[in-house]
Amino acid sequence: MGQVVVTGGLGFIGSHVADAYLARGDTVRIIDSEVGAVVDGEDYDTDPRCTVVRASVEDYLRGGGDFAGVDRVVHAAAHVGPAGILHHVGTLGVDIVMSTSPVLEACLAADVPLCVFSSAEVYGRSGQLAEGDDIRVPRDYNARIEYAVAKTLTEVMTVNSRHRGLRAIVIRPFNVGGARQSRAGGFVMPTFVQQALAGTPITVFATGQQVRAFLAATDLARFLTDHMDAALAAGHTVINVGNPGNAVTVMALAERVKELMGSSSPIVRVDAKTIHGPLYEEAESFHKVPVLGAAAALGWRPQLDLDDLILQTADYYRRRSDVRADRAAV
């Protein structure tokens, strides 16, 4: 089978992508600075088909590393999470662009296909969001807008580099969830699940009527292993990957988590700024539901429903701690 590079492969999405390629029989090279790691990588260290380089991708490439002989690169390294990005406000945009630019150049030099992860945050508005829709930049700048603009720029850089010979796709994932996702980034599903397991209040921000469509990380990884080649061959550039069937309000998610887990936790509405600080803002996309265009045309469909995704997350955190949150608390 092939050799795959996954940047950010110790992070939430990256580790699921690495697992999917290893399960397919590929060899995997993980490049990760460990800043946003949700696993320690020890299991990968003992797998002869997996190599872990504990460095940022910028340092790896600057130090003489390259992608020669690689069959594909999946660029998942980035600061993530509505709370996680707050620590990098003001430099967030530079960090995202400066980690992507050398990856583009290295893939061009080695003639290696590339997948770049963007974000559904780029749409900058509410509603049913399709790949062909215009995107907007709200006027009130904050950390989430900085993140969205930076992701938009990496999309433009990637798509425009196709004119230089780059073979690449951009994925806009919608509210990915599942095992290993950390509450430390401010992600709602692992936060609710861990609160329910501990019997502490389940904290709902704002009105709780925000609509999110939750996608299993395993379904996202399956798009890459099963459909990336077809997407490149078909000439697709920007691809929504999400699960509109799992659309739910945040309040309804809290209620479902509590019910499925038989938890005694009360559900309470709180001001997010009291938890994450004054820089925290809700997303401009108050209602954020994907329209599946290119992914559906390629034959991909999400499989894991909302209940199974909640239970999968709960099962993981019954057996393991939240590595990233534990590290952040030290």
Tab-separated table of C-alpha atoms in Angstrom:
chain	number	residue	atom	x	y	z
A	1	MET	CA	0.000	0.000	0.000
A	2	GLY	CA	1.006	3.653	0.046
A	3	GLN	CA	2.865	5.996	2.336
A	4	VAL	CA	0.818	8.799	3.876
A	5	VAL	CA	1.944	11.881	5.776
A	6	VAL	CA	-0.496	13.303	8.328
A	7	THR	CA	0.434	16.656	9.839
A	8	GLY	CA	-1.203	17.142	13.221
A	9	GLY	CA	-1.550	13.369	13.418
A	10	LEU	CA	-1.596	13.321	17.233
A	11	GLY	CA	-4.560	15.704	17.272
A	12	PHE	CA	-8.219	14.743	17.218
A	13	ILE	CA	-8.965	14.699	13.491
A	14	GLY	CA	-5.397	13.847	12.508
A	15	SER	CA	-5.227	10.765	14.725
A	16	HIS	CA	-8.459	9.406	13.250
A	17	VAL	CA	-7.082	9.995	9.754
A	18	ALA	CA	-3.838	8.233	10.689
A	19	ASP	CA	-5.786	5.303	12.152
A	20	ALA	CA	-7.889	4.965	8.995
A	21	TYR	CA	-4.859	4.800	6.722
A	22	LEU	CA	-3.088	2.329	9.025
A	23	ALA	CA	-6.212	0.142	9.045
A	24	ARG	CA	-6.186	0.233	5.250
A	25	GLY	CA	-2.646	-1.129	5.237
A	26	ASP	CA	-0.687	2.035	4.454
A	27	THR	CA	2.411	3.237	6.232
A	28	VAL	CA	1.968	6.577	7.984
A	29	ARG	CA	4.337	9.363	8.934
A	30	ILE	CA	2.872	11.637	11.606
A	31	ILE	CA	4.324	15.119	12.003
A	32	ASP	CA	3.030	16.872	15.111
A	33	SER	CA	4.302	19.593	17.433
A	34	GLU	CA	2.170	18.061	20.262
A	35	VAL	CA	0.641	21.472	21.033
A	36	GLY	CA	-2.884	20.196	20.372
A	37	ALA	CA	-2.229	16.483	20.846
A	38	VAL	CA	-5.053	14.339	22.241
A	39	VAL	CA	-2.946	11.141	22.289
A	40	ASP	CA	0.622	10.650	23.482
A	41	GLY	CA	1.531	8.632	20.398
A	42	GLU	CA	2.966	5.647	22.258
A	43	ASP	CA	0.772	3.213	20.335
A	44	TYR	CA	2.057	4.686	17.085
A	45	ASP	CA	5.668	4.459	18.301
A	46	THR	CA	5.325	0.676	18.659
A	47	ASP	CA	3.701	0.183	15.244
A	48	PRO	CA	6.391	-0.610	12.638
A	49	ARG	CA	4.214	0.929	9.923
A	50	CYS	CA	4.036	4.286	11.680
A	51	THR	CA	6.682	6.940	12.312
A	52	VAL	CA	6.078	9.887	14.621
A	53	VAL	CA	8.073	13.081	14.103
A	54	ARG	CA	7.512	15.302	17.134
A	55	ALA	CA	8.019	18.705	15.562
A	56	SER	CA	5.983	21.334	13.804
A	57	VAL	CA	5.664	20.753	10.085
A	58	GLU	CA	7.422	24.080	9.499
A	59	ASP	CA	10.445	22.957	11.558
A	60	TYR	CA	10.389	19.533	9.915
A	61	LEU	CA	10.559	20.991	6.407
A	62	ARG	CA	12.965	23.775	7.400
A	63	GLY	CA	15.282	21.160	8.886
A	64	GLY	CA	15.631	19.243	5.642
A	65	GLY	CA	12.565	16.998	5.761
A	66	ASP	CA	10.552	16.532	2.600
A	67	PHE	CA	7.732	14.502	1.076
A	68	ALA	CA	9.777	12.612	-1.521
A	69	GLY	CA	8.363	9.139	-2.169
A	70	VAL	CA	5.133	9.904	-0.328
A	71	ASP	CA	1.792	8.986	-1.908
A	72	ARG	CA	-0.256	11.724	-0.269
A	73	VAL	CA	-0.171	14.388	2.435
A	74	VAL	CA	-3.074	15.242	4.724
A	75	HIS	CA	-2.536	18.622	6.357
A	76	ALA	CA	-4.545	18.622	9.594
A	77	ALA	CA	-2.153	20.629	11.783
A	78	ALA	CA	-3.716	23.809	13.168
A	79	HIS	CA	-4.920	25.498	16.326
A	80	VAL	CA	-8.510	24.361	16.849
A	81	GLY	CA	-11.569	24.889	18.992
A	82	PRO	CA	-13.620	27.967	19.883
A	83	ALA	CA	-11.740	28.194	23.188
A	84	GLY	CA	-8.439	26.707	22.015
A	85	ILE	CA	-7.831	29.458	19.470
A	86	LEU	CA	-8.195	32.229	22.063
A	87	HIS	CA	-4.639	31.679	23.318
A	88	HIS	CA	-3.328	32.628	19.877
A	89	VAL	CA	-5.434	35.685	19.059
A	90	GLY	CA	-3.485	38.189	16.972
A	91	THR	CA	-1.015	35.565	15.725
A	92	LEU	CA	-3.559	32.881	14.866
A	93	GLY	CA	-3.869	33.893	11.223
A	94	VAL	CA	-0.115	33.966	10.701
A	95	ASP	CA	0.300	30.570	12.396
A	96	ILE	CA	-2.287	28.925	10.139
A	97	VAL	CA	-0.961	30.421	6.916
A	98	MET	CA	2.702	29.864	7.787
A	99	SER	CA	2.107	26.188	8.547
A	100	THR	CA	0.247	25.673	5.269
A	101	SER	CA	2.536	27.520	2.870
A	102	PRO	CA	5.599	25.231	3.253
A	103	VAL	CA	3.341	22.174	2.965
A	104	LEU	CA	2.067	23.455	-0.391
A	105	GLU	CA	5.614	24.057	-1.607
A	106	ALA	CA	6.876	20.660	-0.425
A	107	CYS	CA	3.974	18.877	-2.120
A	108	LEU	CA	4.632	20.794	-5.334
A	109	ALA	CA	8.345	19.922	-5.190
A	110	ALA	CA	7.632	16.225	-4.668
A	111	ASP	CA	4.547	16.133	-6.947
A	112	VAL	CA	2.473	14.680	-4.088
A	113	PRO	CA	-1.346	14.958	-3.801
A	114	LEU	CA	-2.499	17.047	-0.860
A	115	CYS	CA	-5.611	17.399	1.285
A	116	VAL	CA	-5.889	20.625	3.282
A	117	PHE	CA	-8.385	20.917	6.111
A	118	SER	CA	-10.299	24.170	6.188
A	119	SER	CA	-13.386	24.837	8.331
A	120	ALA	CA	-17.110	25.422	7.957
A	121	GLU	CA	-16.452	28.650	9.886
A	122	VAL	CA	-15.358	30.247	6.608
A	123	TYR	CA	-18.999	30.672	5.529
A	124	GLY	CA	-19.479	33.445	8.089
A	125	ARG	CA	-23.267	33.161	8.170
A	126	SER	CA	-26.149	30.905	9.175
A	127	GLY	CA	-28.203	28.479	7.146
A	128	GLN	CA	-27.878	25.551	4.777
A	129	LEU	CA	-24.307	25.992	3.581
A	130	ALA	CA	-23.201	24.755	0.157
A	131	GLU	CA	-19.771	24.728	-1.469
A	132	GLY	CA	-20.881	27.069	-4.251
A	133	ASP	CA	-22.195	29.710	-1.862
A	134	ASP	CA	-20.469	33.020	-1.304
A	135	ILE	CA	-18.650	33.395	1.991
A	136	ARG	CA	-18.636	36.555	4.075
A	137	VAL	CA	-16.408	38.286	6.598
A	138	PRO	CA	-18.406	39.871	9.449
A	139	ARG	CA	-17.406	43.378	10.435
A	140	ASP	CA	-16.835	42.713	14.150
A	141	TYR	CA	-13.388	41.146	14.278
A	142	ASN	CA	-12.644	38.541	16.941
A	143	ALA	CA	-10.594	35.364	17.305
A	144	ARG	CA	-13.126	33.251	15.415
A	145	ILE	CA	-13.120	35.705	12.515
A	146	GLU	CA	-9.319	35.661	12.487
A	147	TYR	CA	-9.476	31.858	12.321
A	148	ALA	CA	-12.073	31.887	9.545
A	149	VAL	CA	-10.187	34.432	7.437
A	150	ALA	CA	-6.943	32.489	7.817
A	151	LYS	CA	-8.652	29.263	6.782
A	152	THR	CA	-10.170	31.083	3.803
A	153	LEU	CA	-6.723	32.269	2.762
A	154	THR	CA	-5.314	28.740	2.947
A	155	GLU	CA	-8.195	27.603	0.728
A	156	VAL	CA	-7.341	30.294	-1.829
A	157	MET	CA	-3.636	29.429	-1.693
A	158	THR	CA	-4.379	25.735	-2.205
A	159	VAL	CA	-6.866	26.167	-5.032
A	160	ASN	CA	-4.704	28.729	-6.826
A	161	SER	CA	-1.658	26.476	-6.512
A	162	ARG	CA	-3.432	24.000	-8.758
A	163	HIS	CA	-2.418	26.397	-11.555
A	164	ARG	CA	1.189	25.665	-10.553
A	165	GLY	CA	0.637	21.933	-10.884
A	166	LEU	CA	-0.490	21.085	-7.352
A	167	ARG	CA	-2.932	18.208	-7.057
A	168	ALA	CA	-5.062	19.094	-4.076
A	169	ILE	CA	-8.459	19.203	-2.438
A	170	VAL	CA	-9.774	21.320	0.432
A	171	ILE	CA	-12.197	19.857	2.963
A	172	ARG	CA	-14.610	21.981	4.987
A	173	PRO	CA	-15.603	19.735	7.921
A	174	PHE	CA	-18.750	20.472	9.935
A	175	ASN	CA	-18.649	19.960	13.721
A	176	VAL	CA	-16.614	16.790	13.868
A	177	GLY	CA	-16.997	14.759	17.068
A	178	GLY	CA	-16.168	11.409	18.599
A	179	ALA	CA	-13.657	9.575	20.756
A	180	ARG	CA	-10.552	11.584	21.807
A	181	GLN	CA	-12.042	15.008	21.169
A	182	SER	CA	-11.031	17.213	24.107
A	183	ARG	CA	-13.138	19.602	26.105
A	184	ALA	CA	-10.003	21.772	26.325
A	185	GLY	CA	-10.707	23.287	22.914
A	186	GLY	CA	-14.202	24.305	23.961
A	187	PHE	CA	-15.869	21.571	21.922
A	188	VAL	CA	-19.436	20.996	23.003
A	189	MET	CA	-19.911	17.235	22.685
A	190	PRO	CA	-16.942	16.036	24.808
A	191	THR	CA	-17.732	18.784	27.306
A	192	PHE	CA	-21.330	17.642	27.726
A	193	VAL	CA	-20.344	13.961	27.840
A	194	GLN	CA	-17.644	14.483	30.464
A	195	GLN	CA	-19.946	16.653	32.556
A	196	ALA	CA	-22.655	13.983	32.383
A	197	LEU	CA	-20.184	11.268	33.389
A	198	ALA	CA	-19.015	13.319	36.376
A	199	GLY	CA	-22.529	14.304	37.430
A	200	THR	CA	-21.639	17.996	37.215
A	201	PRO	CA	-23.866	20.628	35.530
A	202	ILE	CA	-24.081	20.421	31.752
A	203	THR	CA	-23.256	23.968	30.668
A	204	VAL	CA	-25.137	25.379	27.670
A	205	PHE	CA	-23.941	28.690	26.225
A	206	ALA	CA	-26.134	31.529	24.931
A	207	THR	CA	-29.734	30.511	24.202
A	208	GLY	CA	-28.925	26.890	23.429
A	209	GLN	CA	-30.796	27.239	20.145
A	210	GLN	CA	-27.627	27.178	18.052
A	211	VAL	CA	-27.956	24.398	15.444
A	212	ARG	CA	-25.009	22.135	14.731
A	213	ALA	CA	-24.769	19.025	12.539
A	214	PHE	CA	-22.353	16.580	14.170
A	215	LEU	CA	-20.100	14.396	12.022
A	216	ALA	CA	-18.216	11.361	13.293
A	217	ALA	CA	-14.447	11.663	12.914
A	218	THR	CA	-14.450	8.104	11.562
A	219	ASP	CA	-16.841	9.142	8.769
A	220	LEU	CA	-14.585	12.065	7.910
A	221	ALA	CA	-11.512	9.820	7.793
A	222	ARG	CA	-13.393	7.369	5.576
A	223	PHE	CA	-13.949	10.113	3.014
A	224	LEU	CA	-10.177	10.445	2.683
A	225	THR	CA	-9.343	6.754	2.484
A	226	ASP	CA	-12.195	5.901	0.108
A	227	HIS	CA	-12.818	9.031	-1.964
A	228	MET	CA	-9.793	11.357	-2.070
A	229	ASP	CA	-8.455	9.857	-5.303
A	230	ALA	CA	-11.861	10.160	-6.952
A	231	ALA	CA	-12.184	13.769	-5.800
A	232	LEU	CA	-8.818	14.631	-7.347
A	233	ALA	CA	-9.699	12.851	-10.587
A	234	ALA	CA	-13.060	14.617	-10.814
A	235	GLY	CA	-11.444	18.027	-10.336
A	236	HIS	CA	-13.259	18.894	-7.115
A	237	THR	CA	-11.595	21.662	-5.125
A	238	VAL	CA	-13.588	22.612	-2.010
A	239	ILE	CA	-15.661	19.836	-0.446
A	240	ASN	CA	-18.167	19.986	2.413
A	241	VAL	CA	-17.974	16.918	4.639
A	242	GLY	CA	-20.681	16.785	7.291
A	243	ASN	CA	-23.804	15.012	8.487
A	244	PRO	CA	-26.991	17.052	7.982
A	245	GLY	CA	-28.979	14.140	9.445
A	246	ASN	CA	-27.380	14.857	12.830
A	247	ALA	CA	-28.488	18.507	12.960
A	248	VAL	CA	-29.642	19.419	16.464
A	249	THR	CA	-29.818	22.424	18.745
A	250	VAL	CA	-27.170	22.639	21.441
A	251	MET	CA	-29.888	22.472	24.121
A	252	ALA	CA	-31.362	19.344	22.532
A	253	LEU	CA	-27.867	17.831	22.422
A	254	ALA	CA	-27.463	18.455	26.147
A	255	GLU	CA	-30.820	16.806	26.823
A	256	ARG	CA	-29.938	13.830	24.623
A	257	VAL	CA	-26.549	13.341	26.290
A	258	LYS	CA	-28.185	13.407	29.717
A	259	GLU	CA	-30.900	10.939	28.690
A	260	LEU	CA	-28.637	8.457	26.894
A	261	MET	CA	-26.188	8.369	29.774
A	262	GLY	CA	-28.790	8.257	32.531
A	263	SER	CA	-27.033	11.195	34.147
A	264	SER	CA	-28.259	13.171	37.141
A	265	SER	CA	-26.489	16.302	35.876
A	266	PRO	CA	-28.656	19.421	35.736
A	267	ILE	CA	-28.640	21.359	32.474
A	268	VAL	CA	-27.796	25.017	33.084
A	269	ARG	CA	-27.381	28.028	30.815
A	270	VAL	CA	-24.200	29.988	31.459
A	271	ASP	CA	-22.297	32.908	29.984
A	272	ALA	CA	-19.398	31.406	28.040
A	273	LYS	CA	-17.187	34.375	28.913
A	274	THR	CA	-17.274	33.388	32.585
A	275	ILE	CA	-15.637	30.082	31.591
A	276	HIS	CA	-13.418	30.934	28.629
A	277	GLY	CA	-12.777	34.626	29.203
A	278	PRO	CA	-13.786	37.906	27.526
A	279	LEU	CA	-12.393	37.001	24.095
A	280	TYR	CA	-14.839	34.137	23.610
A	281	GLU	CA	-17.565	34.698	21.006
A	282	GLU	CA	-20.258	32.496	19.539
A	283	ALA	CA	-19.838	31.588	15.866
A	284	GLU	CA	-21.413	33.799	13.218
A	285	SER	CA	-23.085	30.644	11.894
A	286	PHE	CA	-25.782	30.377	14.552
A	287	HIS	CA	-27.449	27.683	12.447
A	288	LYS	CA	-24.776	25.688	10.617
A	289	VAL	CA	-25.899	22.752	8.458
A	290	PRO	CA	-23.936	21.357	5.503
A	291	VAL	CA	-25.255	20.825	2.009
A	292	LEU	CA	-23.384	17.826	0.650
A	293	GLY	CA	-22.439	18.475	-2.950
A	294	ALA	CA	-19.140	17.003	-4.114
A	295	ALA	CA	-18.921	14.369	-1.371
A	296	ALA	CA	-22.376	13.002	-2.191
A	297	ALA	CA	-21.600	13.035	-5.922
A	298	LEU	CA	-18.569	10.864	-5.201
A	299	GLY	CA	-20.721	8.331	-3.358
A	300	TRP	CA	-19.764	9.214	0.226
A	301	ARG	CA	-22.454	9.217	2.895
A	302	PRO	CA	-22.100	9.719	6.663
A	303	GLN	CA	-22.942	6.583	8.636
A	304	LEU	CA	-22.824	7.254	12.378
A	305	ASP	CA	-25.990	8.824	13.794
A	306	LEU	CA	-26.092	11.256	16.680
A	307	ASP	CA	-26.937	8.751	19.411
A	308	ASP	CA	-24.128	6.412	18.395
A	309	LEU	CA	-21.697	9.320	18.236
A	310	ILE	CA	-22.626	10.395	21.782
A	311	LEU	CA	-22.311	6.829	23.056
A	312	GLN	CA	-18.968	6.346	21.284
A	313	THR	CA	-17.632	9.487	22.946
A	314	ALA	CA	-18.977	8.437	26.342
A	315	ASP	CA	-17.489	4.955	26.061
A	316	TYR	CA	-14.078	6.444	25.332
A	317	TYR	CA	-14.164	8.773	28.332
A	318	ARG	CA	-15.406	6.068	30.671
A	319	ARG	CA	-12.127	4.267	30.007
A	320	ARG	CA	-9.655	7.092	29.473
A	321	SER	CA	-8.898	10.589	30.641
A	322	ASP	CA	-8.964	13.714	28.502
A	323	VAL	CA	-5.240	13.954	27.745
A	324	ARG	CA	-5.259	17.455	26.314
A	325	ALA	CA	-7.450	18.894	29.087
A	326	ASP	CA	-5.341	17.213	31.771
A	327	ARG	CA	-2.167	18.678	30.265
A	328	ALA	CA	-3.721	22.154	30.058
A	329	ALA	CA	-4.687	22.020	33.726
A	330	VAL	CA	-1.118	21.378	34.900
